[in-house]
mmCIF file of C-alpha atoms in Angstrom:
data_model
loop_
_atom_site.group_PDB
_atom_site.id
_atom_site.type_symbol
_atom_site.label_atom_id
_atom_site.label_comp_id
_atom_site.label_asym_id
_atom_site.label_seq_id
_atom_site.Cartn_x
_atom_site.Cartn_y
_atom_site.Cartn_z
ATOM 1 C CA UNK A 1356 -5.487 -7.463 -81.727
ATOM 2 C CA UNK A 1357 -7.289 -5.052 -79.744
ATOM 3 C CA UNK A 1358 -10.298 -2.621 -79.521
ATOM 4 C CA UNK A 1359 -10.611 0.292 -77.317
ATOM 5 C CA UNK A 1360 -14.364 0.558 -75.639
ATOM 6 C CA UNK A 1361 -16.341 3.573 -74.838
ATOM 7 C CA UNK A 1362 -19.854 4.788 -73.552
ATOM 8 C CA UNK A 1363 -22.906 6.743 -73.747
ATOM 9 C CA UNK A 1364 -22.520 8.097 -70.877
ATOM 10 C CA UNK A 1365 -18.977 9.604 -71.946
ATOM 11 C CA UNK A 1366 -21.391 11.235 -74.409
ATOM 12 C CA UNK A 1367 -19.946 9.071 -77.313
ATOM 13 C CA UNK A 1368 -22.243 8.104 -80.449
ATOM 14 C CA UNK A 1369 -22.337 5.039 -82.524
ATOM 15 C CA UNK A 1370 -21.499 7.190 -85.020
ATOM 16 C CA UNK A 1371 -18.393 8.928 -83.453
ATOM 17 C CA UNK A 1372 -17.392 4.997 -82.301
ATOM 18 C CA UNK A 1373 -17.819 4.007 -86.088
ATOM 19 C CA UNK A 1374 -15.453 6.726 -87.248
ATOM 20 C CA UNK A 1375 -12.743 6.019 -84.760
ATOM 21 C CA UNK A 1376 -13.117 2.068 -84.398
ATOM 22 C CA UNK A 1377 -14.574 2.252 -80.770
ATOM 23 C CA UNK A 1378 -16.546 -0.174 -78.644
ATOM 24 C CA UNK A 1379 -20.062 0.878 -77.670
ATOM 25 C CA UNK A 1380 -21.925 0.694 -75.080
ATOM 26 C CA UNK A 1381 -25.306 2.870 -74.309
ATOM 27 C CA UNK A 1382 -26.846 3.401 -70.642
ATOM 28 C CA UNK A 1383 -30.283 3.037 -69.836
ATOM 29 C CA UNK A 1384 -32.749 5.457 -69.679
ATOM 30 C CA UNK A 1385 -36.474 4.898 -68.026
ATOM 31 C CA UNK A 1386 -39.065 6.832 -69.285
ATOM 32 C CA UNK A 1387 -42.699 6.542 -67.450
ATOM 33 C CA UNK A 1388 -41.489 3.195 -65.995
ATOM 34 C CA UNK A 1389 -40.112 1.978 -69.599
ATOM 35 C CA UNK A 1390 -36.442 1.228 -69.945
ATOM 36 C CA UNK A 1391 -34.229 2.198 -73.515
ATOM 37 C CA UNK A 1392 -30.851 2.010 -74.407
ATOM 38 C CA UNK A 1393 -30.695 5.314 -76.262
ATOM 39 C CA UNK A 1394 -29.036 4.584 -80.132
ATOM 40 C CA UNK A 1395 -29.764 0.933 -79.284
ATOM 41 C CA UNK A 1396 -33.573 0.636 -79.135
ATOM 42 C CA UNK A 1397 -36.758 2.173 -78.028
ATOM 43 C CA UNK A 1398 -38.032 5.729 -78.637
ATOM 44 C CA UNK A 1399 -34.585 6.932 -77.932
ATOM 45 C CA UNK A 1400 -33.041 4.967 -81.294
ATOM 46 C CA UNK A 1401 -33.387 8.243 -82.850
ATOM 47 C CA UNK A 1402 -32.006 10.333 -80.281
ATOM 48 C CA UNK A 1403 -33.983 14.159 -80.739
ATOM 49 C CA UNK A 1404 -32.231 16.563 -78.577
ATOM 50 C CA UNK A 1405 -34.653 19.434 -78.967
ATOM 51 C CA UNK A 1406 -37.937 16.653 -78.495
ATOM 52 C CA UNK A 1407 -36.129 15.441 -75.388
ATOM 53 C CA UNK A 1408 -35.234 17.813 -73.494
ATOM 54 C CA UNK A 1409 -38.720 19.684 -73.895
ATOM 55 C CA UNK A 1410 -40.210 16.707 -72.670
ATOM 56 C CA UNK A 1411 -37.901 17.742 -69.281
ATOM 57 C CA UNK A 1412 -39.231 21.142 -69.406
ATOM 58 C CA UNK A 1413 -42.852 20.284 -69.495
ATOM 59 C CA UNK A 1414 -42.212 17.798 -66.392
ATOM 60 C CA UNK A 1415 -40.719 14.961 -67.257
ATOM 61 C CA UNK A 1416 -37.985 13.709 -64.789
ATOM 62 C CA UNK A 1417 -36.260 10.230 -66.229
ATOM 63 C CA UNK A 1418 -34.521 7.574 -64.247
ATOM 64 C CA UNK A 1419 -31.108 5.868 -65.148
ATOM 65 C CA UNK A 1420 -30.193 2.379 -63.892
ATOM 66 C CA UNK A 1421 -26.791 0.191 -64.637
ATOM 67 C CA UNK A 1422 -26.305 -2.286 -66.961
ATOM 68 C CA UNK A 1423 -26.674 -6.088 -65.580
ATOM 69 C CA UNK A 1424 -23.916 -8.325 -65.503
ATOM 70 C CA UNK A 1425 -25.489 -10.232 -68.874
ATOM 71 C CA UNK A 1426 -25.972 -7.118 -70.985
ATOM 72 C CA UNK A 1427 -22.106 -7.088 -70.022
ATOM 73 C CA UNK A 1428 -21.241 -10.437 -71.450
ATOM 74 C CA UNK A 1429 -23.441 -9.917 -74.350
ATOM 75 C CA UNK A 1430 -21.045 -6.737 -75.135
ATOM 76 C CA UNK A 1431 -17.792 -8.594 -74.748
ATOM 77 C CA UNK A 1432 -17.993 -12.115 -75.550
ATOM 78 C CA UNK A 1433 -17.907 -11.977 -79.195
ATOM 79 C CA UNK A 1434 -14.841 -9.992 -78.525
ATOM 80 C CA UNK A 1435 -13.350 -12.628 -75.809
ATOM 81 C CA UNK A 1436 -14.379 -15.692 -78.491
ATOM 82 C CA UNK A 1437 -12.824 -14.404 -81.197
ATOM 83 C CA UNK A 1438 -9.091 -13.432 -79.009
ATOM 84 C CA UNK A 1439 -9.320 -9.350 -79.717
ATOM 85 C CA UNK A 1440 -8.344 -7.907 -75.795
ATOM 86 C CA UNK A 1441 -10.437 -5.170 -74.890
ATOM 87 C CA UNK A 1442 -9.751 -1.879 -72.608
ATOM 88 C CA UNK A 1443 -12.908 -0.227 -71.446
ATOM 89 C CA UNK A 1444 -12.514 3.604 -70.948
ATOM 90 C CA UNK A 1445 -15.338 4.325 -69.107
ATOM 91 C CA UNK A 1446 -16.550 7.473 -67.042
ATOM 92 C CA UNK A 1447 -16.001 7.574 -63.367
ATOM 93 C CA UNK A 1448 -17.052 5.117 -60.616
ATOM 94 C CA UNK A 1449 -17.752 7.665 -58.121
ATOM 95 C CA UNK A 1450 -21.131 8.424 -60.524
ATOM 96 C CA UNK A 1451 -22.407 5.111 -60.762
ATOM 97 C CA UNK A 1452 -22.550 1.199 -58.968
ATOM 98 C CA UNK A 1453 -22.843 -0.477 -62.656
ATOM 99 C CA UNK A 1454 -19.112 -1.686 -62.784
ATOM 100 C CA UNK A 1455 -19.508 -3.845 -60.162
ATOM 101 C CA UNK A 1456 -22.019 -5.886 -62.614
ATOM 102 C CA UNK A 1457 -19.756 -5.411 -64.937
ATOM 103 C CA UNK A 1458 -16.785 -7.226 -62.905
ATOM 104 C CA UNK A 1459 -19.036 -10.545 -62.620
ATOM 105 C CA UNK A 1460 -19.373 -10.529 -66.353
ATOM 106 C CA UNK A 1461 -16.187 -10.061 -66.828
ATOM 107 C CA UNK A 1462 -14.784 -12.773 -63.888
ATOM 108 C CA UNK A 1463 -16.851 -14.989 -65.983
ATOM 109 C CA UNK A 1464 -15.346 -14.502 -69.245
ATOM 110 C CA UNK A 1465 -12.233 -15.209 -68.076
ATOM 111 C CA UNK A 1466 -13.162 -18.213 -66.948
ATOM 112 C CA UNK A 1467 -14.516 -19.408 -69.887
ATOM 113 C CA UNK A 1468 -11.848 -17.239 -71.994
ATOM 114 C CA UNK A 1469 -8.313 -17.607 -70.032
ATOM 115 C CA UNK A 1470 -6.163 -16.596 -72.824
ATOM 116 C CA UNK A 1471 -8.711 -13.343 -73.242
ATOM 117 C CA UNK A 1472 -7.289 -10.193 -71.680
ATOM 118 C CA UNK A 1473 -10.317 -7.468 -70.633
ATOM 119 C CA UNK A 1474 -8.251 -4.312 -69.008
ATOM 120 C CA UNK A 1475 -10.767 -1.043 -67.685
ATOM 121 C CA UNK A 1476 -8.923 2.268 -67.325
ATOM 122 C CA UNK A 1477 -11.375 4.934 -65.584
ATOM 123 C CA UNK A 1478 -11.008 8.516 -66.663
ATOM 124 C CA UNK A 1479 -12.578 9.653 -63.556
ATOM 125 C CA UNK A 1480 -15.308 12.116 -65.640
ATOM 126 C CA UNK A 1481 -18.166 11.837 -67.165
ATOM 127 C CA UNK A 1482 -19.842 13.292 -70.467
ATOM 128 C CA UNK A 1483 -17.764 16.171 -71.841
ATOM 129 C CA UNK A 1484 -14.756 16.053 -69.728
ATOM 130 C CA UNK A 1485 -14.765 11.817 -70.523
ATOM 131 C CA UNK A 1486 -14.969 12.335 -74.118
ATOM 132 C CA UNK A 1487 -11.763 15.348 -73.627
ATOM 133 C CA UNK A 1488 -10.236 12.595 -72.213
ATOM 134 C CA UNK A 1489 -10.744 10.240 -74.694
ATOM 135 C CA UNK A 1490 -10.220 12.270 -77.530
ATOM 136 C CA UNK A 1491 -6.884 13.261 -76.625
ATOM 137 C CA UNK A 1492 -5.431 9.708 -76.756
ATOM 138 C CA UNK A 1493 -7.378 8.622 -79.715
ATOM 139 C CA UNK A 1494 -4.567 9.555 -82.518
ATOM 140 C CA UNK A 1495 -2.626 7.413 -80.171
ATOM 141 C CA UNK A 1496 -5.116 4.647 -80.627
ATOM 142 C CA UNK A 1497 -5.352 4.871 -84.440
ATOM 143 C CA UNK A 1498 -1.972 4.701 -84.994
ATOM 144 C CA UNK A 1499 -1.599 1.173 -83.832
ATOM 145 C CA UNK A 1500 -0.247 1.510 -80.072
ATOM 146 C CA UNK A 1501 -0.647 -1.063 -77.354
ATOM 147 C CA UNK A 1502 -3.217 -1.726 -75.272
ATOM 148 C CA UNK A 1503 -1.159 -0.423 -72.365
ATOM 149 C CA UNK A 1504 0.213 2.129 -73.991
ATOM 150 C CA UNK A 1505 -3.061 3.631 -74.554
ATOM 151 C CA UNK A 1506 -4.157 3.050 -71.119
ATOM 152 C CA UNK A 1507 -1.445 4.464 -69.679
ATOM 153 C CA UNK A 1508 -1.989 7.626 -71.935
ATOM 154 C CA UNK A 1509 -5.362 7.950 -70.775
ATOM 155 C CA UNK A 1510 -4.057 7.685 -66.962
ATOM 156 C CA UNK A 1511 -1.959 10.402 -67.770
ATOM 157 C CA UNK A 1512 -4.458 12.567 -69.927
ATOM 158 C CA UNK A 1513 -7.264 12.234 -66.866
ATOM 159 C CA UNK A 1514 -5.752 14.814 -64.885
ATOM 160 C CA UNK A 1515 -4.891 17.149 -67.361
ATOM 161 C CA UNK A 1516 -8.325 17.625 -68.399
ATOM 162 C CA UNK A 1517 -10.925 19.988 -66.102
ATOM 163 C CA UNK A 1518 -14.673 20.658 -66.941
ATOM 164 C CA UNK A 1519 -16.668 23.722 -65.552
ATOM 165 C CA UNK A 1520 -20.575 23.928 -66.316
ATOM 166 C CA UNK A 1521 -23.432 24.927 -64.620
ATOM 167 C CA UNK A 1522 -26.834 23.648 -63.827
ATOM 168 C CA UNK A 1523 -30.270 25.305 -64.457
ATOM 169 C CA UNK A 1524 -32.701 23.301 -62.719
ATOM 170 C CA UNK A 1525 -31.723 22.002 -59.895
ATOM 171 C CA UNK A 1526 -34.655 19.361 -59.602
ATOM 172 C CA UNK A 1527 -32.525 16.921 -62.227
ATOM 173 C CA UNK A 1528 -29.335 17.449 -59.887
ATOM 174 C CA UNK A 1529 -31.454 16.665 -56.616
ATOM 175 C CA UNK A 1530 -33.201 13.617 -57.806
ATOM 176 C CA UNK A 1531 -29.803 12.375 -59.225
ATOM 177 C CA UNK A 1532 -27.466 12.648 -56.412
ATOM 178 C CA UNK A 1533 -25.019 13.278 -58.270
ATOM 179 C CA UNK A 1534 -23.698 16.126 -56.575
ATOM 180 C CA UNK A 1535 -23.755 16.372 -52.910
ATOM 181 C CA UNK A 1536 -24.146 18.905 -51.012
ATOM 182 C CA UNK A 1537 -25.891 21.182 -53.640
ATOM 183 C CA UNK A 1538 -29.037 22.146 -51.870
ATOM 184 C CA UNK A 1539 -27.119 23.669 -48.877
ATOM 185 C CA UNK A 1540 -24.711 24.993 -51.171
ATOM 186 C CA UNK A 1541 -27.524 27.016 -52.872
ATOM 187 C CA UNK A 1542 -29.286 27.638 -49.396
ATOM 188 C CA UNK A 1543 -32.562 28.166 -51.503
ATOM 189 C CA UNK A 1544 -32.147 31.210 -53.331
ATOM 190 C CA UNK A 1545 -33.867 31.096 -56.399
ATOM 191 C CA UNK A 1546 -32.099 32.460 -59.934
ATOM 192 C CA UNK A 1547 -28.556 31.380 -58.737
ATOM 193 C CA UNK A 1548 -26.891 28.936 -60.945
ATOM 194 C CA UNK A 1549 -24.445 26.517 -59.179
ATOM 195 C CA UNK A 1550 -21.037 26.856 -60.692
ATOM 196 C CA UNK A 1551 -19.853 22.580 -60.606
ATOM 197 C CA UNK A 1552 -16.741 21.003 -61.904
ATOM 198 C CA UNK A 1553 -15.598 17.335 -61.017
ATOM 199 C CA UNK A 1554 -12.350 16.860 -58.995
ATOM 200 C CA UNK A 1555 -9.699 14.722 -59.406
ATOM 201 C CA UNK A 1556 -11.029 11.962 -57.993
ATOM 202 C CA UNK A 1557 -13.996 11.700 -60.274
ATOM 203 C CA UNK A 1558 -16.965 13.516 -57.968
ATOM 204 C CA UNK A 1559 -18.791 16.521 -58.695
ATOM 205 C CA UNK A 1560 -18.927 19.224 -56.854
ATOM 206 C CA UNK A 1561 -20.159 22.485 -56.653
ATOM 207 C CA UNK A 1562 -17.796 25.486 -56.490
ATOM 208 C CA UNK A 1563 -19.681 28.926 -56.556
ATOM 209 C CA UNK A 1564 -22.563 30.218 -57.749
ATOM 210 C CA UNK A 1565 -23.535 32.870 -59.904
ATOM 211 C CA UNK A 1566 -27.157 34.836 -61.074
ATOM 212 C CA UNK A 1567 -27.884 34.510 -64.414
ATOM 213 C CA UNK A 1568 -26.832 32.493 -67.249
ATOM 214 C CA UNK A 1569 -24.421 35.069 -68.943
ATOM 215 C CA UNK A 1570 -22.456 35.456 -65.755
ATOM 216 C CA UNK A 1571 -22.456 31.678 -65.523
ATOM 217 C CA UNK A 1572 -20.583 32.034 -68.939
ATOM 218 C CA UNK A 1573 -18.062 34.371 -67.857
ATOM 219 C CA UNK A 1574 -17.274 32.595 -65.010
ATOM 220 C CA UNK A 1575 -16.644 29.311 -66.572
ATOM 221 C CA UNK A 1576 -14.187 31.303 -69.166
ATOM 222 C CA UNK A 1577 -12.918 32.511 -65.907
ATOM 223 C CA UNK A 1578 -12.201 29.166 -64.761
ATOM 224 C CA UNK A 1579 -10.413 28.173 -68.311
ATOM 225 C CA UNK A 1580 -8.089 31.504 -67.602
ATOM 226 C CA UNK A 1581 -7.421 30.170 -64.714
ATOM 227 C CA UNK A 1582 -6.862 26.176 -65.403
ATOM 228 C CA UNK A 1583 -6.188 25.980 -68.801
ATOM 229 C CA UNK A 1584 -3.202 24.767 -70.200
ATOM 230 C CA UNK A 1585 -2.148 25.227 -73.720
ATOM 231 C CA UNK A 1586 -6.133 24.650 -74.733
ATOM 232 C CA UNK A 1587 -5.745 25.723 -78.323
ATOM 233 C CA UNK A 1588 -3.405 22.529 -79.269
ATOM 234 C CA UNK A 1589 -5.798 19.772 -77.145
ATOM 235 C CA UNK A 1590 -9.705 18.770 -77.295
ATOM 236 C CA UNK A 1591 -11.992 21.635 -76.161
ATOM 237 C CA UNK A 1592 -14.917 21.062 -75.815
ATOM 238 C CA UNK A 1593 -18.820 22.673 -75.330
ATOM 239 C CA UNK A 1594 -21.659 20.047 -74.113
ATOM 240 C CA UNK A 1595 -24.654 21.570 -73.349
ATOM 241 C CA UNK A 1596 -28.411 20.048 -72.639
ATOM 242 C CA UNK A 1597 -30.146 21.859 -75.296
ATOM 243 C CA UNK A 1598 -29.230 25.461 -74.773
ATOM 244 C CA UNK A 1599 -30.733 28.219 -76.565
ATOM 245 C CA UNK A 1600 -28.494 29.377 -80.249
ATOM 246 C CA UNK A 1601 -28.654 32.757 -79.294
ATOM 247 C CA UNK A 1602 -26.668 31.841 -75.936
ATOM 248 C CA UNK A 1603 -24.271 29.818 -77.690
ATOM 249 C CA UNK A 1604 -23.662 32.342 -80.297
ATOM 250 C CA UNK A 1605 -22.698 34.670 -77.157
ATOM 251 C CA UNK A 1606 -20.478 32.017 -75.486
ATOM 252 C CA UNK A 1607 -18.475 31.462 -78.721
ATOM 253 C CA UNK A 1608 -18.538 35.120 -78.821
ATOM 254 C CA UNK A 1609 -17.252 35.164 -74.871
ATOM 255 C CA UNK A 1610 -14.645 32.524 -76.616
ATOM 256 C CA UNK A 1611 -13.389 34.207 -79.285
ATOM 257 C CA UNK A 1612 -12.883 37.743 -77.182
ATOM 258 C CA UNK A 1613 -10.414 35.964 -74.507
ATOM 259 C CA UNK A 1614 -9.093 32.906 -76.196
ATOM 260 C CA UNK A 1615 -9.083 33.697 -80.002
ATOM 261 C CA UNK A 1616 -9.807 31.431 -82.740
ATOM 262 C CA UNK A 1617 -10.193 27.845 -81.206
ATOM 263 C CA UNK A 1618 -11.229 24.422 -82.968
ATOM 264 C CA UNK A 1619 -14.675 23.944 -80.953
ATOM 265 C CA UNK A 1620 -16.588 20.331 -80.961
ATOM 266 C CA UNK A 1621 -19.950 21.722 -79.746
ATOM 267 C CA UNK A 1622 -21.969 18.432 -78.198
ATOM 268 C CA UNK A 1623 -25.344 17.790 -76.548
ATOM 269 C CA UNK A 1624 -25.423 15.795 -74.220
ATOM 270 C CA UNK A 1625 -26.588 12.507 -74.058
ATOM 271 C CA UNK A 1626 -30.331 11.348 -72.939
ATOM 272 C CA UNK A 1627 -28.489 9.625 -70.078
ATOM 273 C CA UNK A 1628 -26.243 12.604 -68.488
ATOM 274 C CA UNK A 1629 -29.247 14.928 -69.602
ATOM 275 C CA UNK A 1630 -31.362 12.963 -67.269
ATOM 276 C CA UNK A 1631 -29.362 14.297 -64.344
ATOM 277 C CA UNK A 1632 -28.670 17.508 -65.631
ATOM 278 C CA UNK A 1633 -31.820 18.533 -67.077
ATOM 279 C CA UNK A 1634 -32.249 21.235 -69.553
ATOM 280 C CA UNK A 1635 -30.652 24.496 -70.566
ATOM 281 C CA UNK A 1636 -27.390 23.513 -68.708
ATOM 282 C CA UNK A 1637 -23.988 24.564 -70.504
ATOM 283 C CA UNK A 1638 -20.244 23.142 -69.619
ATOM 284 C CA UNK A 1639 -16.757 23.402 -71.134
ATOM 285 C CA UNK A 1640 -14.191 21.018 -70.763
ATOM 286 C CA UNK A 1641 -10.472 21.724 -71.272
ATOM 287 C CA UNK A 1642 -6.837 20.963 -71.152
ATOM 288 C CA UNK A 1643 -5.752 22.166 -68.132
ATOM 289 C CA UNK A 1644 -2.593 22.439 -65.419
ATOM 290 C CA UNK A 1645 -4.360 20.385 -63.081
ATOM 291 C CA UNK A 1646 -8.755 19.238 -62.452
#
């Protein structure tokens, strides 16, 4: 016995985890000095996209933190009691410090659990691309593989899988960190949207930049010209932080034009990923010839 774990920040529900028989675990979120596990507890229990991510507009900048290495055990030890192995596919280490308080949890279970096998698998992405990722390995999953089987599918699904968005407001992406570089990038002109995809080796990056949100759009279809990789037959997926309907009704439109009649999951993205994004941002993430 098994079970395959997942998180919020991967930009996986409890309900998509209750469908599919997935692990959860949600990311914290600190709002005016107050920290929630979005799904979990707290005013974010009831996630609102639309009440959220106004909040951002009219100011609001949140702070995310890690998980400590108790919160950990409290995930996994009913899992390591009872003798069900666990693999944690979780987003990429590049974006965060939290695994390492992870790792003492787990050193600790295994000490108290030796016959208990914990096994993490990275897929070097985060929100969208992660849950891509995921979802390509899930029938996999369902249909009774191994645990290493499944990890090794996800290994090999990681870099077949490329994400291009862009960001709106660049104040979420500065006080994150979370991609490098991006100021000088921009070199302070105002109305351009950075153009950002994350490499191969689980960073983001910025790539070009474009005016306007419509030629943000074309570009990114651009980019899944370019990339993609039989798209139509694997995950594809839009995540956005609360866009406007009338600009998603023109992406699918963008879509539809150059790519015909594809299976869309449309997502918003989660309160923690949001945090760094901030609103109004838009990605798409893909099966693709290489990240």
């Amino acid at each position: 016995m098994w079970k395959l774990f997942v998180d919020l920040d991967e930009d996986f529900i409890p309900a998509d985890c209750e469908r599919h028989n997935l692990g959860f675990i949600s990311m914290p979120v600190i709002i005016d000095g107050i920290p929630t596990l979005p799904y979990v507890e707290g005013e974010l229990k009831e996630f609102d996209p639309h009440a959220f991510f106004d909040r951002l507009r009219g100011g609001l900048v949140p702070k995310t933190s890690g998980l400590s290495p108790e919160q950990y055990r409290e995930h996994f030890e009913p899992y390591a009691k009872e003798g069900t192995d666990v693999l944690y596919a979780h987003f990429s280490e590049a974006m965060s410090g939290t695994f390492n308080a992870m790792r003492i949890a787990i050193d600790d279970l295994r000490k108290d659990y030796p016959s208990w096998r914990f096994e993490e698998v990275e897929t070097l992405a985060i929100t969208g691309l992660s849950k891509a990722i995921v979802e390509e390995v899930l029938p996999l999953y369902e249909k009774g593989a191994s645990l290493d089987e499944v990890k090794k599918a996800i290994e090999e699904a990681r870099q077949h899988f490329a994400i291009t968005l862009f960001a709106d407001d660049l104040k979420f992406f500065k006080a994150s960190g979370r991609v490098s570089g991006i100021s000088a990038f921009l070199g302070g002109a105002l109305g351009i949207k950075p153009i950002i995809t994350i490499d191969k080796d689980g960073y983001m990056k910025p790539v070009s930049k474009v005016a306007g949100k419509k030629k943000a759009f074309m570009t990114i279809v651009e980019d899944i010209e370019k990339k993609g990789d039989d798209i139509a037959n694997h995950p594809f997926l839009i995540v956005h932080s609360d866009i406007s309907k009338e600009l998603l009704e023109y992406l699918r439109g963008l879509i539809k034009k150059h790519f015909g009649d594809l299976k869309i999951e449309e997502i918003v993205v989660s309160p923690v990923a949001g945090s760094h994004a901030g609103p109004d941002c838009l990605g798409i993430a893909f099966h693709a010839k290489h990240r």
